[in-house]
Structure formats: C-alpha cells, structure tokens
Coordinates of C-alpha atoms in Angstrom, one line a residue:
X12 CA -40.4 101.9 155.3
X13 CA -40.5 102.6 158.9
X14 CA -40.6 106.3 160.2
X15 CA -37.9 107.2 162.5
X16 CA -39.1 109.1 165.4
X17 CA -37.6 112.8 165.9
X18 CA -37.1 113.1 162.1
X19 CA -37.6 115.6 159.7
X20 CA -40.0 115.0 156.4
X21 CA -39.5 116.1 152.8
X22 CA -42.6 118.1 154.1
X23 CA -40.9 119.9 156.7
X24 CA -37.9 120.1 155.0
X25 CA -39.9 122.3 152.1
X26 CA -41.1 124.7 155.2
X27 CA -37.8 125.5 156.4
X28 CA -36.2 125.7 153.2
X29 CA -39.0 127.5 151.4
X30 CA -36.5 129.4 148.6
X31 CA -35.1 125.5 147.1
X32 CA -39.0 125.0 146.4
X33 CA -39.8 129.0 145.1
X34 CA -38.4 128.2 141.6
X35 CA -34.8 128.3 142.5
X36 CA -33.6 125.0 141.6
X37 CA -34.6 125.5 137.7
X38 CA -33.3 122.3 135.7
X39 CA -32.2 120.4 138.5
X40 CA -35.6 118.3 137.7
X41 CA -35.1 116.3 141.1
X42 CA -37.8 114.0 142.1
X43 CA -39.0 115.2 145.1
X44 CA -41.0 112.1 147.4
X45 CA -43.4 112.9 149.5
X46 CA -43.6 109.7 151.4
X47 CA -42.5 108.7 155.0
X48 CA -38.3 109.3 154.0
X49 CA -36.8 111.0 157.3
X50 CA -33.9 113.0 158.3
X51 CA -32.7 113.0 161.9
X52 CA -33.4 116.5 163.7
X53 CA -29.7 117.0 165.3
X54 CA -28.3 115.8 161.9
X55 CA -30.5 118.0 159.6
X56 CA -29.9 121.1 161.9
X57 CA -26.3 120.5 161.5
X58 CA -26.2 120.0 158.1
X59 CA -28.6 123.5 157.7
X60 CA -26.3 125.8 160.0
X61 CA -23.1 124.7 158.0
X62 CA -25.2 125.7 154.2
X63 CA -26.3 128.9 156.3
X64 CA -22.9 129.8 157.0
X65 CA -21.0 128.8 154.3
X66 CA -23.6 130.7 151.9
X67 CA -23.4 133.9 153.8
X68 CA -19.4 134.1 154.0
X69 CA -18.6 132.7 150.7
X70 CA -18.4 134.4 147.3
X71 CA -21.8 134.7 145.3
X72 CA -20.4 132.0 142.4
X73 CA -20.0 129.5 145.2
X74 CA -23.5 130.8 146.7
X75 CA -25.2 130.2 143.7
X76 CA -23.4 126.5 143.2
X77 CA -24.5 125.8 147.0
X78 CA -27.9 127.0 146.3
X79 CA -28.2 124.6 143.1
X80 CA -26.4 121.8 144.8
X81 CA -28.0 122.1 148.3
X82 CA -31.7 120.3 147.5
X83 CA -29.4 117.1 145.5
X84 CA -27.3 116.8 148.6
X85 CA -30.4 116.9 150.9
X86 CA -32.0 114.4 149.3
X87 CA -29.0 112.0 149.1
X88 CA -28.6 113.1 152.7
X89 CA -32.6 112.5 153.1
X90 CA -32.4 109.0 151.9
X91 CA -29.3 107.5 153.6
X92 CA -29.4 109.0 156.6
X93 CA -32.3 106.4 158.2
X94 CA -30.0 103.5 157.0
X95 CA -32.8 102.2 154.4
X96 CA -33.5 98.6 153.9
X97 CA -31.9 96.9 151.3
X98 CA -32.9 93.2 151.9
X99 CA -30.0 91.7 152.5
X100 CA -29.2 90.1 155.9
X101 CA -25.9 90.2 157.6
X102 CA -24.4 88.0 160.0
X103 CA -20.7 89.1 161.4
X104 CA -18.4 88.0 164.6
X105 CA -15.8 85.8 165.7
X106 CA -14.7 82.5 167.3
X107 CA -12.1 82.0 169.8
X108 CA -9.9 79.2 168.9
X109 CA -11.1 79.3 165.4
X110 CA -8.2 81.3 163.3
X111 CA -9.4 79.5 160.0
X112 CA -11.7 77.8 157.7
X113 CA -15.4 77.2 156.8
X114 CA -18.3 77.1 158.3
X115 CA -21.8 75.8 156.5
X116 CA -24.8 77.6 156.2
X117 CA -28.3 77.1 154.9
X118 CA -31.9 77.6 155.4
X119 CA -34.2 75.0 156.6
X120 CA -36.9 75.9 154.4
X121 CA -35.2 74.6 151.5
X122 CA -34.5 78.3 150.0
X123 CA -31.2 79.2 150.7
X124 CA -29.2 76.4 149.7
X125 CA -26.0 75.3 151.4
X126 CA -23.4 78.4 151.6
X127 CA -20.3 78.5 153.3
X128 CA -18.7 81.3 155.8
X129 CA -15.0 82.2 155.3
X130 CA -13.1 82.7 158.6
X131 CA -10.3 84.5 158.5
X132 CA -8.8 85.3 162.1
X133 CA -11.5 83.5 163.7
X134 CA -13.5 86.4 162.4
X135 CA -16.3 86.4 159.6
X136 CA -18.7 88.1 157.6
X137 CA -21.6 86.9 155.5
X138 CA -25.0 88.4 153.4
X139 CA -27.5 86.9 151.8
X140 CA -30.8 88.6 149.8
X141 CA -33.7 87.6 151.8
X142 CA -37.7 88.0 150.8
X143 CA -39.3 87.3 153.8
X144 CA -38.1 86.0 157.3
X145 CA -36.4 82.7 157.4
X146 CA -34.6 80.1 160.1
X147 CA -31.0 79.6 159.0
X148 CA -28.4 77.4 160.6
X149 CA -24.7 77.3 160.6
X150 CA -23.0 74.0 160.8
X151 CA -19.1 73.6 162.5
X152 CA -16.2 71.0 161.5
X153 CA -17.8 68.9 164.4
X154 CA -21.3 68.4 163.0
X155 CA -22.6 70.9 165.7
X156 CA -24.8 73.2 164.7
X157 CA -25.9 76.9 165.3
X158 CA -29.6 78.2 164.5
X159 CA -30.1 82.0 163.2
X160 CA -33.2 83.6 162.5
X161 CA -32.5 86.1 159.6
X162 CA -34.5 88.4 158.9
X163 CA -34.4 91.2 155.6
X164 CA -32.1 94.2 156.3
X165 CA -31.2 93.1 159.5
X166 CA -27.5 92.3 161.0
X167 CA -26.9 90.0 163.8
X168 CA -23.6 89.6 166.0
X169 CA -22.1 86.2 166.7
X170 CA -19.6 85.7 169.3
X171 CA -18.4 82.5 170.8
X172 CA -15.7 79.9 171.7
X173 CA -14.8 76.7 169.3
X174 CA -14.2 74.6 172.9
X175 CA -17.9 76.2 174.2
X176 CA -20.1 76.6 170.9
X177 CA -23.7 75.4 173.3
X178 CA -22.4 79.2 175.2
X179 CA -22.4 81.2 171.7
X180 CA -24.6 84.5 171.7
X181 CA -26.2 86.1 169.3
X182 CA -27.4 89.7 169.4
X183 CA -29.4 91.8 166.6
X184 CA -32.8 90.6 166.5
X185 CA -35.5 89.6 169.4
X186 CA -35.7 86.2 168.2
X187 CA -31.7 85.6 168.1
X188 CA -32.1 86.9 171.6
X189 CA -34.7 84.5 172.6
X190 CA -33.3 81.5 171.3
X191 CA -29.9 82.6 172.8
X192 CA -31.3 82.9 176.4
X193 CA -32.5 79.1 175.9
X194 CA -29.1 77.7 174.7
X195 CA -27.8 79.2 177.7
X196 CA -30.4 77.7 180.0
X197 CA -30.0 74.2 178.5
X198 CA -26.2 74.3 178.1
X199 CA -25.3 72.3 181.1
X200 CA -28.8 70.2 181.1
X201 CA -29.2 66.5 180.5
X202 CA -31.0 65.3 177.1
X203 CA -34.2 64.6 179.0
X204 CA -34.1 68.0 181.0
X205 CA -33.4 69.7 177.7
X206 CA -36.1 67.9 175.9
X207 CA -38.6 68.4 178.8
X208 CA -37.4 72.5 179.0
X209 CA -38.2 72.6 175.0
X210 CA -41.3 71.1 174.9
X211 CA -42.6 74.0 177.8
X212 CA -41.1 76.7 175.7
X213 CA -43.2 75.2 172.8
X214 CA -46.2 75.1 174.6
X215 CA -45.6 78.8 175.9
X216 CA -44.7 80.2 172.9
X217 CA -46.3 78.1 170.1
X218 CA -46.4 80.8 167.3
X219 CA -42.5 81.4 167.8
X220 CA -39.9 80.7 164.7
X221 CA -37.8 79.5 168.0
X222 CA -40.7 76.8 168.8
X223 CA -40.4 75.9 165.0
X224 CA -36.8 75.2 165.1
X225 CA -37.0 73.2 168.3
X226 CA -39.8 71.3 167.7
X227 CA -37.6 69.9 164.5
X228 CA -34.1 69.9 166.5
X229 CA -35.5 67.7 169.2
X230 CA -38.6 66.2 168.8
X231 CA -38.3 65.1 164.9
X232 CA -34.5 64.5 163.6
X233 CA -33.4 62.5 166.9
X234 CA -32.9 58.7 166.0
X235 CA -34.9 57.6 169.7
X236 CA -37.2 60.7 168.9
X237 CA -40.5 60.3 170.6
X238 CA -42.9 61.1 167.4
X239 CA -46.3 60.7 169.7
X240 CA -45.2 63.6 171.3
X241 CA -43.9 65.7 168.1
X242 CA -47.5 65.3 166.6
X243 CA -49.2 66.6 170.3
X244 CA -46.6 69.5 170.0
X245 CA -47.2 70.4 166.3
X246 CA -51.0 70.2 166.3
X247 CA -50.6 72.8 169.2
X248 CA -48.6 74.8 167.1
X249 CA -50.7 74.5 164.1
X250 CA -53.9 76.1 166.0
X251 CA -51.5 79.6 166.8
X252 CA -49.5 79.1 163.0
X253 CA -52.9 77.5 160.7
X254 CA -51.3 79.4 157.3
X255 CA -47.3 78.5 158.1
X256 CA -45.6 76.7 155.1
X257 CA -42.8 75.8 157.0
X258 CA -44.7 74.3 160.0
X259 CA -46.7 72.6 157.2
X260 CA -43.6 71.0 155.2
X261 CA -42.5 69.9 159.2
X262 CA -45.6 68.1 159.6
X263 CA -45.2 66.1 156.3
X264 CA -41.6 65.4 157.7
X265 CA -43.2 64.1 160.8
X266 CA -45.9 62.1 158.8
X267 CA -42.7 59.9 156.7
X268 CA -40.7 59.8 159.8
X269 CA -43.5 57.9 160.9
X270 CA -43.2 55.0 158.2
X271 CA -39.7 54.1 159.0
X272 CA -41.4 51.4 161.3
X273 CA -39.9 47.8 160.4
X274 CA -42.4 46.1 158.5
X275 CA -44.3 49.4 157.2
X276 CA -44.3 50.1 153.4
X277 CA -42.0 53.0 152.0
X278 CA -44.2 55.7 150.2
X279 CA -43.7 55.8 146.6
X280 CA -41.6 58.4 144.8
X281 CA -40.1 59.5 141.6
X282 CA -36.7 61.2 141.9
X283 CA -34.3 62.4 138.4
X284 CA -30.9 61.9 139.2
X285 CA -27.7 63.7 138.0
X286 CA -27.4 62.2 135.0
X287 CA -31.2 63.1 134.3
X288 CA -32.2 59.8 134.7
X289 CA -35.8 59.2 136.5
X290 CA -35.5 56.6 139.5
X291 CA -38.8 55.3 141.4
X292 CA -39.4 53.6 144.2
X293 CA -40.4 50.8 141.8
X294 CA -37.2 50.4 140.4
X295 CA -35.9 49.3 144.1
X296 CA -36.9 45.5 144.0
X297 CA -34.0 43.7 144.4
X298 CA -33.7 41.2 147.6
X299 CA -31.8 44.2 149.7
X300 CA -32.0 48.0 148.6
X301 CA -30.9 50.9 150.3
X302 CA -31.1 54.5 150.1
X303 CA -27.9 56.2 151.6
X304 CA -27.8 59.8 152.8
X305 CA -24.0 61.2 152.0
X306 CA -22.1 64.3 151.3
X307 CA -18.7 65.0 150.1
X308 CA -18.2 67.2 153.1
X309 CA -18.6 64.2 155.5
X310 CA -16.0 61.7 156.1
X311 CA -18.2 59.2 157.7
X312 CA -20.4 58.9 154.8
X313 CA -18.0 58.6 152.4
X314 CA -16.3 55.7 154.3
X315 CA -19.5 54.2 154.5
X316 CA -20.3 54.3 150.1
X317 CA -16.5 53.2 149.4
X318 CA -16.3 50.3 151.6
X319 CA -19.9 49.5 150.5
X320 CA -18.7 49.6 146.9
X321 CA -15.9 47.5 147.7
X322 CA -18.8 44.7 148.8
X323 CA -20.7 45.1 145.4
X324 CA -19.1 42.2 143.8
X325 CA -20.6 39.6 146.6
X326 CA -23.7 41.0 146.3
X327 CA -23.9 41.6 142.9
X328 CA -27.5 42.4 141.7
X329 CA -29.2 41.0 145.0
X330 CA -28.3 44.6 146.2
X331 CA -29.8 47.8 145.0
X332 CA -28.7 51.3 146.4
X333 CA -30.0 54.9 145.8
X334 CA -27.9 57.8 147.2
X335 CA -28.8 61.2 148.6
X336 CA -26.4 63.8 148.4
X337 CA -26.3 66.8 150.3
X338 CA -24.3 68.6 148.5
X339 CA -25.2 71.9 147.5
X340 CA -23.1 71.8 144.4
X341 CA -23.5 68.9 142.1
X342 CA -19.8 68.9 141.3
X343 CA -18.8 68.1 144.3
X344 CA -20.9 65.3 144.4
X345 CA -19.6 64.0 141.4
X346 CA -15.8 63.9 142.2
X347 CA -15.9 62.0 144.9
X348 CA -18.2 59.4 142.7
X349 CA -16.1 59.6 139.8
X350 CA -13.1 59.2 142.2
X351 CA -14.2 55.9 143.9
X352 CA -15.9 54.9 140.7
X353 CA -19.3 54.7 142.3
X354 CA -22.2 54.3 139.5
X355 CA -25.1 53.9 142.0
X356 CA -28.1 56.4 141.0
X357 CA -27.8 59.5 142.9
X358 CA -30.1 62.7 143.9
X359 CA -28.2 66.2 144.3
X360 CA -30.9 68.7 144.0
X361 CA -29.4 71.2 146.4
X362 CA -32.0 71.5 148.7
X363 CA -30.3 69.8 151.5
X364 CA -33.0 68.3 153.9
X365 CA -35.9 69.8 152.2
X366 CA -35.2 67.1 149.5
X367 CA -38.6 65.8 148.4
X368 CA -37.0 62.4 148.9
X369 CA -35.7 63.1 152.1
X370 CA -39.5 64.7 153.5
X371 CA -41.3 61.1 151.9
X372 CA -38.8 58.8 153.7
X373 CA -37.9 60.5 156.7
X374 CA -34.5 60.5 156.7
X375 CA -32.9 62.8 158.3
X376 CA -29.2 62.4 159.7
X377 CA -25.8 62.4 158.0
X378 CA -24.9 60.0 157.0
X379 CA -28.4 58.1 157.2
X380 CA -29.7 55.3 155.6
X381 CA -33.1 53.0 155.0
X382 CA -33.3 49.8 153.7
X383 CA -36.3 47.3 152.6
X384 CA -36.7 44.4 150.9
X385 CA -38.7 43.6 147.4
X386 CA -42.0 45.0 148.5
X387 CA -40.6 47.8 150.1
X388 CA -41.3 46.8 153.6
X389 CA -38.7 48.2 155.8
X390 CA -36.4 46.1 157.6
X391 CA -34.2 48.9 159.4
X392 CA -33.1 52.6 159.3
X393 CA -30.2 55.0 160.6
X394 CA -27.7 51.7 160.9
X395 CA -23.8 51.8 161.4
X396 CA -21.8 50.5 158.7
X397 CA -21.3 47.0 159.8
X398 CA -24.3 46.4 161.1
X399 CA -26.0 47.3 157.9
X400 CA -23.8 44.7 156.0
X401 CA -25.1 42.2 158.5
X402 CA -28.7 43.3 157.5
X403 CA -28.0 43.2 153.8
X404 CA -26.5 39.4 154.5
X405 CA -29.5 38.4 156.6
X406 CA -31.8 39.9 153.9
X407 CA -29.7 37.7 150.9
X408 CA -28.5 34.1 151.9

C-alpha cells in the first residue's frame, strides 16, 4: 500500500498514546499492524484533542468506556482514513443530450467481457473488480466508441456531449489524460492527418497502453488499413514492451489480418458452438461458405443473417455459413436465432473480439464477414449485403 506523506504510523501513534499500549486495553485483543497503515496529521490531532477533552470533562464510567473504546476506533479510523485500495475501478459522469439508456463496455484483452452502463439522467456510474491494469472501451447507440484505461482502485470522470463524443474528457488517471489530450488534438483532423498524428505518438511513446490502443484503433481494424505499416509500428513497440501479452495477442491479430488476401488460404481452426457441437474449418467445403460476424445488439447484422436466410432455399447446400456472435450473453444470441429460425452453426463464447476465431481470421468489424470457396481460398472479406449475394452467385452457377 502506498504511504501517504504527512501521516501518522501505528508506530507513532503507540508514542503519543503510550497508556492504550501500558496494559490498559486488557481483552480488547485488537490486532495491532505494524506495517505502512497511515493517519493524516491534521485529522489524527483532531481526532486526539476531542478524546483529550471529552476524557477529562466527562464522568469516570464514560472515561473508562473512551479509554477501552479509543485504540478500536483509532484503528478503524487508522485504516479508512487513507481511502485503501479495494480493487475495484470506477468510472462515473454524464452526457449532455443523453437522458437515457445503455451504453457498452468491455475490455480489449478479452477479460472483462461485454457489460453495459445504465444512464439515468444522462448521468452514470459503473465498477468492475480489476487484477492488474487493463484498456477498456465504451461503445454508444452510434457504434462510436470511447477508450478508458482502468486501472485497480482508481475512479475516473467522464464528461461529454452525445452531438460531440470525439470532445469527451476524461480525468482520474495520467493515461485517461494523455489519451484525452489526443482526441482533442485529432478531433477536427482528416483520417490521414489523424493516422499520420498516431503513428508519431507511437513512435514517441511506444511503451504507452495509449500507443497500444491506437496502434489497434487505426492501423489494424480499419478495412483500407495499411498492415505494412502496423507490423513497422508494432515491431517498434515490441523492443520498449518484449514481455506484453496484449501487444503479443495484437500481433497475432495482425498476422490473420494478413491472410484475408483474395486467393490466400484461411488458417485452420476448431471452434464448439452453442449447442456443444465442434465446427472446423474442414467442415466449410461447400462451393461458397461464409463466416458472418453478428450480434443481437446490431441492426445491420441482423438484417444481413435474415435476409440471408431468406436466400437459403436457392442455394441450398452449395452454401455453407458459420456465425460469430458477439454477444456477451449466449441467450441473447439465441433469441434472435430461434426467432428468425436460423440453424446455421454459431460461436458465442463471450469474449467479444478476442474470440480465438476472430484473432485466426482477422475479422474484425460489426457486422463482418469472410468468404472462400472449397479449398478455403478466399475470394473476399468485409462485403455489404448485396454485394456478398453477388459473390456467393458468382462463386455457384
């Protein structure tokens, strides 16, 4: 735990109060630490001159409860005063023009899995136990999204407008702070000037969680993204981070972003799906298969499966198709497939897009989709909805 300055140990305590620790406090058997728990001064010498008082002007019955109760109330006192550190990390604020709903949350590392944040008055509150430092991000009604860095026993402040979310601030922690000032700078940028003032701060600060989260945000997810330069950038970043599992899991991402190049062969996987059934790439080897990213949170994806299904009977078996869901729940998942009567294999492990399946094939946008033919050579990737029929008729007659 980490010693307040101008603050008053258990040590100090026993000097000053030399009569609690002279035999005084018989049967109170109080475990007395000796370790780095502090007391402010101003508080302690408050606290010391109100017992001093009260025991010289009171009765002796209520001197001698004060005298027994004093050393439990110290330490209670002792122990809560420096605010402790319980784990947990907070995020609280508000957003203009935002009264209600629900925002999503989750971590990138694949350990906190999709949460969601209650607004109430356009203001919100929201914990979560940590272990160890983590990048978290907060997605809006629009798809936008919001990175945090939490951190255990910390709090941040969030404060923005709905109409303005690129302007949102965050205040608590140094690195909320730094990727705040670089929002700000970029707000009113072009792509390439934004791309071109990321890829600096990288370079400047290449064992940053900020550089991390940037590094994935604009130089991995994008469609167009220019992968030559991801590599340069995370091999920089690997020589300052050598030990970082995160960095590590972003490189793998990077490496099956790579084979979505038409004509290149899908790696090889083995996925269970919700009904506990195992699916492997193998078992794709129909003329036309497809794996579909989808959630039951986004319209556009569910459009996409129920008009699909709707094409099933003209394709028939010529079509195969594996869905992702990113669900965090697996019920949710399963009411909109028993719904639209959708019996396509589907993955909802609830680790959003650290999904093994999702780090071997590269997808990564909602809704997203890959398809490839017999031998698993891919014929095209992150497609609208009609022209992926086109595809799929191209790929059959």
């Amino acid at each position: 735990m980490a010693i307040c300055k101008n603050c008053l140990t258990f040590a100090d305590a026993k000097r000053i109060l030399p009569r609690w620790w002279n035999g005084r406090h018989e049967g109170l058997k109080i475990p007395w630490p000796e370790t780095a728990v502090r007391v402010r001064v101003p508080l302690a010498a408050l606290i010391l001159r109100h017992f001093q008082t009260m025991l010289i002007t009171q009765k002796k019955q209520l001197y001698d409860f004060g005298r027994r109760v004093f050393p439990l109330y110290l330490i209670l006192l002792l122990l809560t005063s420096c605010g402790g550190n319980d784990g947990k990390f907070r995020i609280e604020g508000s957003f203009k023009g935002m009264n209600q709903g629900e925002l999503y949350i989750y971590g990138i590392n694949g350990n906190q899995q999709l949460d969601t944040i209650s607004l109430a008055r356009g203001e919100f509150k929201y914990q979560i136990a940590l272990e160890e430092p983590t990048t978290m991000v907060i997605v809006f009604p629009n798809f936008s999204e919001l990175p945090v860095f939490a951190e255990p026993g910390a709090t941040v402040e969030i404060n923005g407008d709905a109409t303005h979310l690129k302007e949102t601030k965050i205040k608590g922690t140094d690195l909320n702070k730094q990727m705040t000032a670089f929002r700000l700078q970029t707000a009113e940028m072009t792509p390439p000037e934004v791309i071109k003032t990321a890829s600096q701060f990288i370079k400047d600060h290449p064992d940053s969680p900020v550089s991390l989260y940037l590094l994935r945000k604009h130089f991995i997810l994008p469609v167009d993204a220019d992968y030559r330069q991801a590599r340069e950038l995370a091999e920089l970043m690997s020589k300052a981070l050598p030990e970082n599992e995160d960095l590590k899991a972003l490189s793998q991402k990077l490496s099956g972003l790579q084979t979505l190049k038409t004509g290149e062969k899908i790696p090889s996987f083995s996925v269970t799906d919700i009904n506990g059934k195992t699916v492997s790439s193998a078992d794709l080897n129909a003329k036309a298969n497809v794996i579909i990213v989808w959630a039951s949170w986004n319209y556009e994806s569910i459009y996409m499966l129920s008009q699909l299904q709707k094409m099933m009977g003209h394709y028939d078996n010529r079509l195969k198709v594996l869905l992702v869901s990113m669900d965090a729940d697996v019920k949710d998942c399963r009411r909109i497939l028993n719904r639209d009567s959708i019996k396509w294999s589907t993955i909802c492990d609830g680790r959003f897009w650290e999904s093994p399946i999702l780090q071997k094939t590269g997808l990564s946008h909602l809704p997203d989709n890959l398809v490839f033919d017999s031998q698993g050579k891919v014929v095209d990737h992150s497609m609208n909805y009609q022209t992926m029929l086109e595809t799929f008729d191209k790929m059959i007659e």
